[in-house]
PDB file of C-alpha atoms in Angstrom:
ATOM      1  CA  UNK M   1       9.564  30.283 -20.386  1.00 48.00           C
ATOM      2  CA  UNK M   2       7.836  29.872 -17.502  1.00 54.00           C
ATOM      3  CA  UNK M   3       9.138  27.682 -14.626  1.00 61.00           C
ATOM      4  CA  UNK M   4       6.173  25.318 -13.421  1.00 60.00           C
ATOM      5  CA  UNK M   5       5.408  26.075  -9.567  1.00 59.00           C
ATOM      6  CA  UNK M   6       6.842  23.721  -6.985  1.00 56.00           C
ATOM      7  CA  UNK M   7       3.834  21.832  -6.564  1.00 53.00           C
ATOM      8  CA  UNK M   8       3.195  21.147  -9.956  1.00 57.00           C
ATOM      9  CA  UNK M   9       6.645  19.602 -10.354  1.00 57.00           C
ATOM     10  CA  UNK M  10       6.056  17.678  -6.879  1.00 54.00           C
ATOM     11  CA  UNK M  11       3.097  16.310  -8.819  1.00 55.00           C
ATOM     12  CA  UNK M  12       5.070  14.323 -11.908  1.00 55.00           C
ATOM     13  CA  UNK M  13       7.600  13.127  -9.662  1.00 55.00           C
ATOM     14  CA  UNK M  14       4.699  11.964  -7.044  1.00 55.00           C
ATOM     15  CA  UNK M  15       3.082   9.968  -9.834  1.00 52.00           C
ATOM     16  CA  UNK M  16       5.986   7.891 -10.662  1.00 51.00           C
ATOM     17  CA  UNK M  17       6.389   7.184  -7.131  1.00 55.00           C
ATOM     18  CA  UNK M  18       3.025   5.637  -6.700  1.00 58.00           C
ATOM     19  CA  UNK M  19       3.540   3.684 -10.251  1.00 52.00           C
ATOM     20  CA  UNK M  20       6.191   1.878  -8.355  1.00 54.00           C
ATOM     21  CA  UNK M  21       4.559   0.251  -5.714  1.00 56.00           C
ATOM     22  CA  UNK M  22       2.564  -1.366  -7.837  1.00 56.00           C
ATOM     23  CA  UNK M  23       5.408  -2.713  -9.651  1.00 55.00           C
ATOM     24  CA  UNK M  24       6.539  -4.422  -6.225  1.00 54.00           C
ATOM     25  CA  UNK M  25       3.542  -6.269  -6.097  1.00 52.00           C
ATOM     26  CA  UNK M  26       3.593  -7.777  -9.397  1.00 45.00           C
ATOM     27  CA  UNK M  27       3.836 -11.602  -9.750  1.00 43.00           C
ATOM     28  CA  UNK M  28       7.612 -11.984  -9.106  1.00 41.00           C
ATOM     29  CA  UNK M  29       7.215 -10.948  -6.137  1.00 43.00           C
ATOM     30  CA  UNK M  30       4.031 -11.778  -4.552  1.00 46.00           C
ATOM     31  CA  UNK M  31       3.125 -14.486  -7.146  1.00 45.00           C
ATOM     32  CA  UNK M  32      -0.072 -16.613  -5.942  1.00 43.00           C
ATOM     33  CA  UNK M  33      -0.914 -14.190  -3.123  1.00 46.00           C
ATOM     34  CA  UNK M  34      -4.877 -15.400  -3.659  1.00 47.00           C
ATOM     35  CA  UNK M  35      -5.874 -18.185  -1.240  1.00 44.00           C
ATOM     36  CA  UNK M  36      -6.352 -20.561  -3.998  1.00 47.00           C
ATOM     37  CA  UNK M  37      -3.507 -23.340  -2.243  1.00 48.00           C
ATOM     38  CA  UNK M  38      -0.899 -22.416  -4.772  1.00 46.00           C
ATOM     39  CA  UNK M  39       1.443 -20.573  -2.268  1.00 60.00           C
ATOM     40  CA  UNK M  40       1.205 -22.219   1.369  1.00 84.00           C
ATOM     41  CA  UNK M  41       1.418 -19.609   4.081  1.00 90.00           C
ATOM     42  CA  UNK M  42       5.427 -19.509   4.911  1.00 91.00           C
ATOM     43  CA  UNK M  43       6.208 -18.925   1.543  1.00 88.00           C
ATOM     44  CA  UNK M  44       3.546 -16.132   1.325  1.00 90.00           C
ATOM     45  CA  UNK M  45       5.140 -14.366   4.937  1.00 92.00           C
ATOM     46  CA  UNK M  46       8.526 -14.409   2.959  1.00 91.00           C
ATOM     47  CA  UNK M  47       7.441 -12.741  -0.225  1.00 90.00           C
ATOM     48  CA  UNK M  48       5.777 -10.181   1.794  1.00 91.00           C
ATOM     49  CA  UNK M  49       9.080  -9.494   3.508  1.00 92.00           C
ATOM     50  CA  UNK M  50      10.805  -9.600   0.493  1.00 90.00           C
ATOM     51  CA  UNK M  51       8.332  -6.973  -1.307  1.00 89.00           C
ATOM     52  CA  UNK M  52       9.256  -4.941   1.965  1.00 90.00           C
ATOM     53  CA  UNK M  53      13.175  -4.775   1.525  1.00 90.00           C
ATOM     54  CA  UNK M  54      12.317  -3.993  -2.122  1.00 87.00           C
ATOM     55  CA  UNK M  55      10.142  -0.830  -0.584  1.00 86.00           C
ATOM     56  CA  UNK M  56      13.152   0.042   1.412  1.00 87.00           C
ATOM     57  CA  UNK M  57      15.495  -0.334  -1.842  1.00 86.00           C
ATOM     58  CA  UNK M  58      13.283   1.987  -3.794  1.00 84.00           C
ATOM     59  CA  UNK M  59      13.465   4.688  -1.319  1.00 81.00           C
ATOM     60  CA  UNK M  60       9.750   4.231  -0.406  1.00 83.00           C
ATOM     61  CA  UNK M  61      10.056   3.621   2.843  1.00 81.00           C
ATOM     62  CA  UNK M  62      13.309   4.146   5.662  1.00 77.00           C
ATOM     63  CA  UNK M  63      13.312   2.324   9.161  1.00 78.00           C
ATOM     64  CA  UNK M  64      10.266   0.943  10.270  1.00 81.00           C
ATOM     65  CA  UNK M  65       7.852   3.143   7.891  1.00 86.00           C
ATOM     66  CA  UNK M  66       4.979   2.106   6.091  1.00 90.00           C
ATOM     67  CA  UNK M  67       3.351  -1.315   6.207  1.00 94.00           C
ATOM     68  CA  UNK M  68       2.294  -4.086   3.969  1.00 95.00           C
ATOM     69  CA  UNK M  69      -0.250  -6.642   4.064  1.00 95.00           C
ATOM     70  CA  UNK M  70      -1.929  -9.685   1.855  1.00 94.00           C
ATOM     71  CA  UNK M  71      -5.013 -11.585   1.937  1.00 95.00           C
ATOM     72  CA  UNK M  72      -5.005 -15.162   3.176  1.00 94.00           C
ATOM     73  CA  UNK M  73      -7.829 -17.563   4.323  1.00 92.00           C
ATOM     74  CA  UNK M  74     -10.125 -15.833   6.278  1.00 94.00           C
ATOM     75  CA  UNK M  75      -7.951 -13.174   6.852  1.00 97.00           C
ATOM     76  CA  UNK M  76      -4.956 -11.522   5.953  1.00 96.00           C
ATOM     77  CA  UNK M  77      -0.953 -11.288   7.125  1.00 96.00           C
ATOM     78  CA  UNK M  78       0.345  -7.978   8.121  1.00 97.00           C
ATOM     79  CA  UNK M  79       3.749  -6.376   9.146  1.00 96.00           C
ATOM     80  CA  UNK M  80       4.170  -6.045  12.152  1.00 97.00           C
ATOM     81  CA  UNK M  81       4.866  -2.906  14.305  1.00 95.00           C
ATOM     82  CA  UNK M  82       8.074  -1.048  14.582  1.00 91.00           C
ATOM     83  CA  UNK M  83      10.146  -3.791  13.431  1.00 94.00           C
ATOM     84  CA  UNK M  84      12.701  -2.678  11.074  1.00 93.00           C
ATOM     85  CA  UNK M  85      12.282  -4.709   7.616  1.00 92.00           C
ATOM     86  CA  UNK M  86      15.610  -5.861   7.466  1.00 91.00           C
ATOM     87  CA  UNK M  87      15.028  -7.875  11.026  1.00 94.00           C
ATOM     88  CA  UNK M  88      11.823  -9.290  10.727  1.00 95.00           C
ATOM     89  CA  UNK M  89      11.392 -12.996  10.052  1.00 95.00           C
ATOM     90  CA  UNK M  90       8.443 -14.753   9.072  1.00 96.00           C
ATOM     91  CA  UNK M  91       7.062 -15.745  11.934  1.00 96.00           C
ATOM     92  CA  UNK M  92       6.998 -12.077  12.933  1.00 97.00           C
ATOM     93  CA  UNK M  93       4.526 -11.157  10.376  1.00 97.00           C
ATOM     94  CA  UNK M  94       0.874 -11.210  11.831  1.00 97.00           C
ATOM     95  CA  UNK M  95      -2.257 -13.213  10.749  1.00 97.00           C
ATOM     96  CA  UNK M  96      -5.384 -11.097  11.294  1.00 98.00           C
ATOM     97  CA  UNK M  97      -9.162 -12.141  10.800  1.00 97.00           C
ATOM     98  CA  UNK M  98     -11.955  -9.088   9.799  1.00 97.00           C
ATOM     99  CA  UNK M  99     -12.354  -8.974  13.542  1.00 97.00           C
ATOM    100  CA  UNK M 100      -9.475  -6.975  14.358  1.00 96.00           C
ATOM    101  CA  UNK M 101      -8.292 -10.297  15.926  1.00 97.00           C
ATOM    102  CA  UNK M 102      -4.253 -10.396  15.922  1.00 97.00           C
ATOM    103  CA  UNK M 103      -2.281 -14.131  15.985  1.00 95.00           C
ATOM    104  CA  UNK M 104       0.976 -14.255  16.614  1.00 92.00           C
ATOM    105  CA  UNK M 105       4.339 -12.506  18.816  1.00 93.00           C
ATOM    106  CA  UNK M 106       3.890  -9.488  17.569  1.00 96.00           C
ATOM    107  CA  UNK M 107       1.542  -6.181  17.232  1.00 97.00           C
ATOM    108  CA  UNK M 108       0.084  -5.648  14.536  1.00 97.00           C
ATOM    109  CA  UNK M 109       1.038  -2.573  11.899  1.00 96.00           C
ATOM    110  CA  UNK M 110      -0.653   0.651  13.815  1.00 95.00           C
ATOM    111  CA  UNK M 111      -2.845   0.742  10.917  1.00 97.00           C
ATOM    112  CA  UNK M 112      -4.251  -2.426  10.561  1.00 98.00           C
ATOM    113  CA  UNK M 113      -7.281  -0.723  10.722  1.00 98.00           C
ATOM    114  CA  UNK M 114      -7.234   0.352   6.679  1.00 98.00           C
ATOM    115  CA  UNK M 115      -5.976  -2.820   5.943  1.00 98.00           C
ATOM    116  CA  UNK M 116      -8.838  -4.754   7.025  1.00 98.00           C
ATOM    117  CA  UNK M 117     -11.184  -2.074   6.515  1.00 98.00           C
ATOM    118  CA  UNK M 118     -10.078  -1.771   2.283  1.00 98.00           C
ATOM    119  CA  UNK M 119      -9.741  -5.219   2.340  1.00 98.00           C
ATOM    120  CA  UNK M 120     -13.203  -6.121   3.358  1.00 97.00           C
ATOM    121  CA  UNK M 121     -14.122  -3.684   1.118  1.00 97.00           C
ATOM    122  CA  UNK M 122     -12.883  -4.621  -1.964  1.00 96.00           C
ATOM    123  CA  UNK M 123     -13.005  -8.506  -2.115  1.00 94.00           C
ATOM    124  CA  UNK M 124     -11.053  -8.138  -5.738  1.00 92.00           C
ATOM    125  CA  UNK M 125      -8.485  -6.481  -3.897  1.00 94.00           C
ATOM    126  CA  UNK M 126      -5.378  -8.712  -2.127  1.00 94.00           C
ATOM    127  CA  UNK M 127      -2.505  -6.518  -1.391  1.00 94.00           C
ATOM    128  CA  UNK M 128      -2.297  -3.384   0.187  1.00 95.00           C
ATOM    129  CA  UNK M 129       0.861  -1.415   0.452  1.00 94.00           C
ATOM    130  CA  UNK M 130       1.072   1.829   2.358  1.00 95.00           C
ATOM    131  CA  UNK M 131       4.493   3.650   1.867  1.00 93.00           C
ATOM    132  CA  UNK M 132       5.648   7.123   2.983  1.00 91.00           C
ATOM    133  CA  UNK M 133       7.785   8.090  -0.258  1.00 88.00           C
ATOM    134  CA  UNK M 134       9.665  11.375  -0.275  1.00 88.00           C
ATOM    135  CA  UNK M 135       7.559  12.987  -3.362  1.00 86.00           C
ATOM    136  CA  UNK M 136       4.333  11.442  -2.328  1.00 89.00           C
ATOM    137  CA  UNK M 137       4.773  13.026   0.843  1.00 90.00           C
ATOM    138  CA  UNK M 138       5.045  15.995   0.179  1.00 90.00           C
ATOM    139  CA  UNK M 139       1.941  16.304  -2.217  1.00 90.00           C
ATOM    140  CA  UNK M 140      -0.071  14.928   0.545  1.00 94.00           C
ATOM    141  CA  UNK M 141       1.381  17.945   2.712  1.00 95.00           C
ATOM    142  CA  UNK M 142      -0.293  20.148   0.372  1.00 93.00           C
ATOM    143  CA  UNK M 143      -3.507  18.175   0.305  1.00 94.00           C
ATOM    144  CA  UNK M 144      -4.257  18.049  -3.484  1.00 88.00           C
ATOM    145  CA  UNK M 145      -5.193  15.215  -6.128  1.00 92.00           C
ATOM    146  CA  UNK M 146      -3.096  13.922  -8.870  1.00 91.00           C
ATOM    147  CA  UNK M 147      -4.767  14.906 -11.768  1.00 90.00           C
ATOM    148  CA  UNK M 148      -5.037  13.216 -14.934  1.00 88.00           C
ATOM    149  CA  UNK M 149      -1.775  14.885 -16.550  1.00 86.00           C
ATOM    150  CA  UNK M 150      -0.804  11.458 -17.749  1.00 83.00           C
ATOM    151  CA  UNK M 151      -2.277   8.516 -18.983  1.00 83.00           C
ATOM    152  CA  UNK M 152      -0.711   6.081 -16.899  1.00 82.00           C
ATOM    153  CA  UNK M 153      -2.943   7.703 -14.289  1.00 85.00           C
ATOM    154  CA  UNK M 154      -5.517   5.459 -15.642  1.00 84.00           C
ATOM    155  CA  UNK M 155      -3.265   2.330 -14.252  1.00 86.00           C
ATOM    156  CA  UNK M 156      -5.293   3.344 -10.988  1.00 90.00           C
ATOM    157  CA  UNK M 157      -8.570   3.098 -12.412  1.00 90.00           C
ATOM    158  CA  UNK M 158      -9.380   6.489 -11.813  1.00 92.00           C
ATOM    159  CA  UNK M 159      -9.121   9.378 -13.337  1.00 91.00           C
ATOM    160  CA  UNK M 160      -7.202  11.140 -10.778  1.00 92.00           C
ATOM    161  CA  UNK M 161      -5.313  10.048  -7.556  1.00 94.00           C
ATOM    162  CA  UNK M 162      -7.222  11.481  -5.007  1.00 96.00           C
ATOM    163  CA  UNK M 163      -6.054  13.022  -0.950  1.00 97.00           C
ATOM    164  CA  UNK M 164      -8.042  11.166   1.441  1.00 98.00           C
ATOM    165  CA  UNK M 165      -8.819  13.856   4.459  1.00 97.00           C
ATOM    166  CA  UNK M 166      -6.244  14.306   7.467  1.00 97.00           C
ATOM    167  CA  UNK M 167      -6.688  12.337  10.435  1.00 98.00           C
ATOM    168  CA  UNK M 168      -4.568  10.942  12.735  1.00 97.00           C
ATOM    169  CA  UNK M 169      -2.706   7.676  11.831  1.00 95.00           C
ATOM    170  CA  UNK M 170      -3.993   4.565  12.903  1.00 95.00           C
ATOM    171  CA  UNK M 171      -6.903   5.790  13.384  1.00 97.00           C
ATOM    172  CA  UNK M 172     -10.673   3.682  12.803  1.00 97.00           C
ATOM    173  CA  UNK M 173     -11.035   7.730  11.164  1.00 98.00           C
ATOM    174  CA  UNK M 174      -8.580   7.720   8.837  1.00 98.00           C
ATOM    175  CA  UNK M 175      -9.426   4.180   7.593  1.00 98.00           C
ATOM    176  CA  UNK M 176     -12.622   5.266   6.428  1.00 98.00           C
ATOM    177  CA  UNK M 177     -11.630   7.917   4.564  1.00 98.00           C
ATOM    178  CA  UNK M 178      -8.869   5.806   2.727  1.00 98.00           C
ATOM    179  CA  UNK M 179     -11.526   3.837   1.997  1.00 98.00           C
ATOM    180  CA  UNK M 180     -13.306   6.993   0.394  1.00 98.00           C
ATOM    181  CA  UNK M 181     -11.013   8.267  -1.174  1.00 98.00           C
ATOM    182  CA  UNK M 182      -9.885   4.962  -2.717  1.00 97.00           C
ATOM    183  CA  UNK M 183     -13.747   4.391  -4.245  1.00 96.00           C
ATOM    184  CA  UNK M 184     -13.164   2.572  -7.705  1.00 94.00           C
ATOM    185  CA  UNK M 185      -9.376   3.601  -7.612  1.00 96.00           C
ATOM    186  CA  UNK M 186      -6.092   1.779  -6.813  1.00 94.00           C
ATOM    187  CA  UNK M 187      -4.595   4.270  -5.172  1.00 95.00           C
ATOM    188  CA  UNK M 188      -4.663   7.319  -3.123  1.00 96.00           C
ATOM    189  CA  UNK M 189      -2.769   9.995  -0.901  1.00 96.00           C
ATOM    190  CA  UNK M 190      -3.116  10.725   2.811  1.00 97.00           C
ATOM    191  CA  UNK M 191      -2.967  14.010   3.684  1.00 97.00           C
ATOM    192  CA  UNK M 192       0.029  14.917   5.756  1.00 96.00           C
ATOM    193  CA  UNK M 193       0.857  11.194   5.560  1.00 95.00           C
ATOM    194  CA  UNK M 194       1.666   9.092   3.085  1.00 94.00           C
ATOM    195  CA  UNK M 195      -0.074   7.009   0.116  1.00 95.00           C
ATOM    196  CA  UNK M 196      -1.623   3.343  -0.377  1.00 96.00           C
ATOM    197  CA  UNK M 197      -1.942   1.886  -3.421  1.00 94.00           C
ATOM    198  CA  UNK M 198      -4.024  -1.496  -4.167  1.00 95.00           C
ATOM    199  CA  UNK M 199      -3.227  -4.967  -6.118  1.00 90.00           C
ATOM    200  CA  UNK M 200      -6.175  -7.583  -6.841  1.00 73.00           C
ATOM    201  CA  UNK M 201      -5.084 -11.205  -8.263  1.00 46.00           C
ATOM    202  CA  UNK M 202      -1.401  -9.484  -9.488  1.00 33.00           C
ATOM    203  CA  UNK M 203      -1.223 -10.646 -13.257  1.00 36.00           C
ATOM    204  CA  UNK M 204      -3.822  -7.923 -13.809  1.00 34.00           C
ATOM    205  CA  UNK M 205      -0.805  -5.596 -12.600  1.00 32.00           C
ATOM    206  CA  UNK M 206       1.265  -6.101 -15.542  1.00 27.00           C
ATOM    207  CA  UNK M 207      -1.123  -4.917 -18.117  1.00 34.00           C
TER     208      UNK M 207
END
């Protein structure tokens, strides 16, 4: 038989990578992440740490790659920048407001800029995770879509995982076309980047 070509094969194992993350942000580990006063702000800068080590454990992220943040109030927390996951406490995670505003010791993640941007865009969206896994990688390297060759594709709410266009990261650029590229979808790639993928009120995530 025919071998598939490289890409093709990058493809499956791309897929399961971005069914992961969304596995992270199930209840058990972000439970109550909605403002609704059932998780009080400490609590909710610990889980997101926790969901963060769990990244690392995964293999989706290494060092200080990739970022994580939830809604909260009028805002939203954030990890911070270049701080390894495995040092950062919660008072190093920073509260943001749709201004771009920043509280706390740290910086912000570099690309805060998504975060707030999908995040304001998508009020049934809470959690955004951007990770930089191996597979997913790669596929973004090559710029092409995750087509619908399996039906837990439709997990996204899409019918394929679409490449957002290159620009440079942290850019107010490459925001918006995350944003694109994420239209009606939970997910997406970033080309010669990374991926994002998108939780709303978290029980939803199991089904």
């Amino acid at each position: 038989s025919v071998a598939d070509p490289p890409w093709r094969t990058a493809v499956r194992r791309c897929y399961f990578t971005m069914v992961d993350p969304l596995r992270l942000i199930h209840p058990t580990t972000l439970r109550y992440a909605r403002s609704d006063g059932k998780m009080n702000e400490q609590r909710l800068r610990k889980r997101l740490i926790e969901t963060c080590l769990a990244m690392s454990a995964n293999g989706l992220n290494k060092g200080t790659a990739g970022n994580l943040s939830v809604r909260h109030g009028d805002g939203f927390l954030i990890t911070p920048s270049g701080l390894p996951y495995d040092e950062t406490y919660p008072a190093d995670i920073v509260f943001m407001d749709f201004s771009g505003a920043a509280t706390g010791k740290r910086k912000p993640s570099s690309e805060w800029h998504f975060h707030r941007d999908i995040l304001a865009a998508r009020p049934e969206v809470n959690v955004v995770l951007h990770a930089h896994s191996p597979f997913a990688t790669s596929l973004a390297c090559l710029r092409k879509d995750i087509p619908a060759f399996h039906y837990m594709i439709a997990v996204t709410g899409a019918k394929s995982i679409r490449c957002a266009h290159y620009a440079t990261f942290g850019s107010q650029e490459l925001s918006e076309y995350a944003v694109g590229a994420l239209h009606g979808s939970k997910a997406c790639l970033l080309a010669n980047h990374g991926m994002i993928v998108l939780g709303n009120d978290l029980k939803s995530e199991t089904r």
